PDB file of C-alpha atoms in Angstrom:
ATOM      1  CA  UNK X 400      12.522  51.107   4.656  1.00 58.00           C
ATOM      2  CA  UNK X 401       8.983  50.414   5.830  1.00 54.00           C
ATOM      3  CA  UNK X 402       8.366  48.423   2.672  1.00 51.00           C
ATOM      4  CA  UNK X 403      11.399  46.208   3.356  1.00 48.00           C
ATOM      5  CA  UNK X 404      10.285  45.618   6.945  1.00 45.00           C
ATOM      6  CA  UNK X 405       6.782  44.816   5.781  1.00 45.00           C
ATOM      7  CA  UNK X 406       8.090  42.325   3.217  1.00 50.00           C
ATOM      8  CA  UNK X 407      10.424  40.772   5.790  1.00 42.00           C
ATOM      9  CA  UNK X 408       7.617  40.467   8.330  1.00 45.00           C
ATOM     10  CA  UNK X 409       5.370  38.886   5.696  1.00 46.00           C
ATOM     11  CA  UNK X 410       8.031  36.347   4.732  1.00 43.00           C
ATOM     12  CA  UNK X 411       8.708  35.468   8.371  1.00 47.00           C
ATOM     13  CA  UNK X 412       5.008  35.112   9.114  1.00 45.00           C
ATOM     14  CA  UNK X 413       4.462  32.958   6.035  1.00 44.00           C
ATOM     15  CA  UNK X 414       7.348  30.642   6.863  1.00 41.00           C
ATOM     16  CA  UNK X 415       6.181  30.275  10.450  1.00 41.00           C
ATOM     17  CA  UNK X 416       3.096  28.458   9.204  1.00 41.00           C
ATOM     18  CA  UNK X 417       4.977  26.219   6.810  1.00 41.00           C
ATOM     19  CA  UNK X 418       6.173  22.947   8.260  1.00 35.00           C
ATOM     20  CA  UNK X 419       7.153  19.614   6.860  1.00 38.00           C
ATOM     21  CA  UNK X 420       3.993  18.264   5.303  1.00 37.00           C
ATOM     22  CA  UNK X 421       2.519  15.213   6.917  1.00 35.00           C
ATOM     23  CA  UNK X 422       1.132  12.988   4.254  1.00 43.00           C
ATOM     24  CA  UNK X 423      -2.111  11.248   5.017  1.00 45.00           C
ATOM     25  CA  UNK X 424      -1.117   8.695   2.396  1.00 64.00           C
ATOM     26  CA  UNK X 425       1.857   7.650   4.523  1.00 87.00           C
ATOM     27  CA  UNK X 426      -0.394   6.812   7.464  1.00 92.00           C
ATOM     28  CA  UNK X 427      -2.830   5.092   5.139  1.00 93.00           C
ATOM     29  CA  UNK X 428      -0.047   2.962   3.669  1.00 93.00           C
ATOM     30  CA  UNK X 429       1.140   2.051   7.165  1.00 94.00           C
ATOM     31  CA  UNK X 430      -2.392   0.989   8.084  1.00 95.00           C
ATOM     32  CA  UNK X 431      -2.745  -1.087   4.937  1.00 96.00           C
ATOM     33  CA  UNK X 432       0.608  -2.785   5.573  1.00 96.00           C
ATOM     34  CA  UNK X 433      -0.315  -3.597   9.163  1.00 97.00           C
ATOM     35  CA  UNK X 434      -3.693  -5.030   8.133  1.00 97.00           C
ATOM     36  CA  UNK X 435      -2.018  -7.216   5.519  1.00 97.00           C
ATOM     37  CA  UNK X 436       0.581  -8.451   8.024  1.00 97.00           C
ATOM     38  CA  UNK X 437      -2.197  -9.227  10.523  1.00 97.00           C
ATOM     39  CA  UNK X 438      -4.181 -11.025   7.789  1.00 97.00           C
ATOM     40  CA  UNK X 439      -7.125  -8.723   8.457  1.00 97.00           C
ATOM     41  CA  UNK X 440      -8.978  -8.749   5.152  1.00 97.00           C
ATOM     42  CA  UNK X 441     -12.022  -7.000   6.607  1.00 97.00           C
ATOM     43  CA  UNK X 442     -10.014  -4.082   8.019  1.00 97.00           C
ATOM     44  CA  UNK X 443      -8.091  -3.814   4.753  1.00 97.00           C
ATOM     45  CA  UNK X 444     -11.327  -3.701   2.773  1.00 97.00           C
ATOM     46  CA  UNK X 445     -12.877  -1.176   5.167  1.00 97.00           C
ATOM     47  CA  UNK X 446      -9.836   1.104   4.986  1.00 96.00           C
ATOM     48  CA  UNK X 447      -9.912   1.088   1.205  1.00 96.00           C
ATOM     49  CA  UNK X 448     -13.660   1.716   1.147  1.00 96.00           C
ATOM     50  CA  UNK X 449     -13.546   4.478   3.751  1.00 96.00           C
ATOM     51  CA  UNK X 450     -10.855   6.263   1.752  1.00 95.00           C
ATOM     52  CA  UNK X 451     -12.633   5.634  -1.560  1.00 95.00           C
ATOM     53  CA  UNK X 452      -9.667   3.783  -3.006  1.00 95.00           C
ATOM     54  CA  UNK X 453      -9.480   0.957  -5.487  1.00 95.00           C
ATOM     55  CA  UNK X 454      -6.602  -1.356  -4.718  1.00 94.00           C
ATOM     56  CA  UNK X 455      -5.666  -1.652  -8.382  1.00 94.00           C
ATOM     57  CA  UNK X 456      -5.124   2.119  -8.496  1.00 94.00           C
ATOM     58  CA  UNK X 457      -2.842   2.349  -5.443  1.00 93.00           C
ATOM     59  CA  UNK X 458      -1.164  -1.074  -5.425  1.00 94.00           C
ATOM     60  CA  UNK X 459       2.061   0.064  -7.110  1.00 93.00           C
ATOM     61  CA  UNK X 460       2.464   2.950  -4.667  1.00 92.00           C
ATOM     62  CA  UNK X 461       2.315   0.875  -1.486  1.00 94.00           C
ATOM     63  CA  UNK X 462       5.496  -0.806  -0.276  1.00 94.00           C
ATOM     64  CA  UNK X 463       5.651  -2.626   3.046  1.00 95.00           C
ATOM     65  CA  UNK X 464       9.098  -3.351   4.488  1.00 94.00           C
ATOM     66  CA  UNK X 465      10.487  -2.936   0.967  1.00 94.00           C
ATOM     67  CA  UNK X 466       8.034  -5.436  -0.508  1.00 95.00           C
ATOM     68  CA  UNK X 467       4.887  -5.117  -2.627  1.00 95.00           C
ATOM     69  CA  UNK X 468       1.652  -6.009  -0.808  1.00 96.00           C
ATOM     70  CA  UNK X 469       1.372  -9.571  -2.116  1.00 97.00           C
ATOM     71  CA  UNK X 470       4.957 -10.403  -1.156  1.00 97.00           C
ATOM     72  CA  UNK X 471       4.386  -8.796   2.236  1.00 97.00           C
ATOM     73  CA  UNK X 472       1.356 -11.061   2.660  1.00 97.00           C
ATOM     74  CA  UNK X 473       3.366 -14.128   1.613  1.00 97.00           C
ATOM     75  CA  UNK X 474       6.100 -13.221   4.102  1.00 96.00           C
ATOM     76  CA  UNK X 475       3.525 -12.962   6.911  1.00 97.00           C
ATOM     77  CA  UNK X 476       1.479 -15.985   5.781  1.00 96.00           C
ATOM     78  CA  UNK X 477      -1.578 -13.745   5.402  1.00 97.00           C
ATOM     79  CA  UNK X 478      -3.631 -15.888   3.046  1.00 96.00           C
ATOM     80  CA  UNK X 479      -6.990 -14.101   3.456  1.00 97.00           C
ATOM     81  CA  UNK X 480      -5.512 -10.657   2.852  1.00 97.00           C
ATOM     82  CA  UNK X 481      -3.438 -11.952  -0.063  1.00 97.00           C
ATOM     83  CA  UNK X 482      -6.447 -13.591  -1.694  1.00 97.00           C
ATOM     84  CA  UNK X 483      -8.359 -10.321  -1.386  1.00 97.00           C
ATOM     85  CA  UNK X 484      -5.472  -8.341  -2.884  1.00 97.00           C
ATOM     86  CA  UNK X 485      -5.014 -10.813  -5.723  1.00 97.00           C
ATOM     87  CA  UNK X 486      -8.731 -10.743  -6.523  1.00 96.00           C
ATOM     88  CA  UNK X 487      -8.676  -6.940  -6.778  1.00 96.00           C
ATOM     89  CA  UNK X 488      -5.795  -6.785  -9.254  1.00 95.00           C
ATOM     90  CA  UNK X 489      -5.964  -7.472 -12.987  1.00 95.00           C
ATOM     91  CA  UNK X 490      -4.848 -10.987 -13.862  1.00 93.00           C
ATOM     92  CA  UNK X 491      -2.205  -9.619 -16.209  1.00 94.00           C
ATOM     93  CA  UNK X 492      -0.658  -7.587 -13.386  1.00 95.00           C
ATOM     94  CA  UNK X 493      -0.623 -10.608 -11.089  1.00 95.00           C
ATOM     95  CA  UNK X 494       0.965 -12.741 -13.822  1.00 94.00           C
ATOM     96  CA  UNK X 495       3.665 -10.161 -14.544  1.00 95.00           C
ATOM     97  CA  UNK X 496       4.512  -9.472 -10.900  1.00 94.00           C
ATOM     98  CA  UNK X 497       7.160 -12.149 -10.436  1.00 95.00           C
ATOM     99  CA  UNK X 498       5.714 -13.011  -7.025  1.00 96.00           C
ATOM    100  CA  UNK X 499       5.867 -16.764  -7.641  1.00 95.00           C
ATOM    101  CA  UNK X 500       9.557 -16.632  -8.545  1.00 96.00           C
ATOM    102  CA  UNK X 501      10.247 -14.387  -5.552  1.00 96.00           C
ATOM    103  CA  UNK X 502       8.416 -16.788  -3.217  1.00 96.00           C
ATOM    104  CA  UNK X 503      10.284 -19.810  -4.552  1.00 95.00           C
ATOM    105  CA  UNK X 504      13.673 -18.131  -4.257  1.00 96.00           C
ATOM    106  CA  UNK X 505      12.988 -16.889  -0.716  1.00 96.00           C
ATOM    107  CA  UNK X 506      11.703 -20.124   0.801  1.00 95.00           C
ATOM    108  CA  UNK X 507       7.974 -19.418   0.539  1.00 95.00           C
ATOM    109  CA  UNK X 508       7.297 -21.794  -2.360  1.00 91.00           C
ATOM    110  CA  UNK X 509       4.915 -23.939  -0.298  1.00 92.00           C
ATOM    111  CA  UNK X 510       2.705 -20.984   0.647  1.00 93.00           C
ATOM    112  CA  UNK X 511      -0.986 -21.467  -0.193  1.00 93.00           C
ATOM    113  CA  UNK X 512      -0.927 -17.939  -1.615  1.00 96.00           C
ATOM    114  CA  UNK X 513       1.133 -19.211  -4.557  1.00 95.00           C
ATOM    115  CA  UNK X 514      -1.821 -21.322  -5.709  1.00 93.00           C
ATOM    116  CA  UNK X 515      -4.075 -18.253  -5.639  1.00 94.00           C
ATOM    117  CA  UNK X 516      -1.522 -16.311  -7.696  1.00 95.00           C
ATOM    118  CA  UNK X 517      -1.282 -19.121 -10.230  1.00 93.00           C
ATOM    119  CA  UNK X 518      -5.055 -19.372 -10.491  1.00 92.00           C
ATOM    120  CA  UNK X 519      -5.475 -15.607 -10.960  1.00 91.00           C
ATOM    121  CA  UNK X 520      -2.610 -15.501 -13.502  1.00 87.00           C
ATOM    122  CA  UNK X 521      -4.369 -18.131 -15.596  1.00 83.00           C
ATOM    123  CA  UNK X 522      -7.597 -16.144 -15.832  1.00 71.00           C
TER     124      UNK X 522
END
């Protein structure tokens, strides 16, 4: 009987300390998205550096308002942030992203970011 009570007390104590995990990556992604939307290249760069991240390694995991970072930048006319992002990604990834087609079909075809994408895709 004492053994059962001890096990029950242990389980209750262990579950009392378990809560829904708060992911630091979620807050980091929110910060990155807000810096892109604000066209704050310097804050974006600093956040990546402070967290020892390479954009090419985390790019696919960050979605802002349902959009990849470059499309989020196009939507918010954040040319400086977009140019930084594009410069950090491999040219093959930029070329295969479909961002130009997305921009043209969503009314952003005249964005100056499209030229940067085209230039990076060619290299």
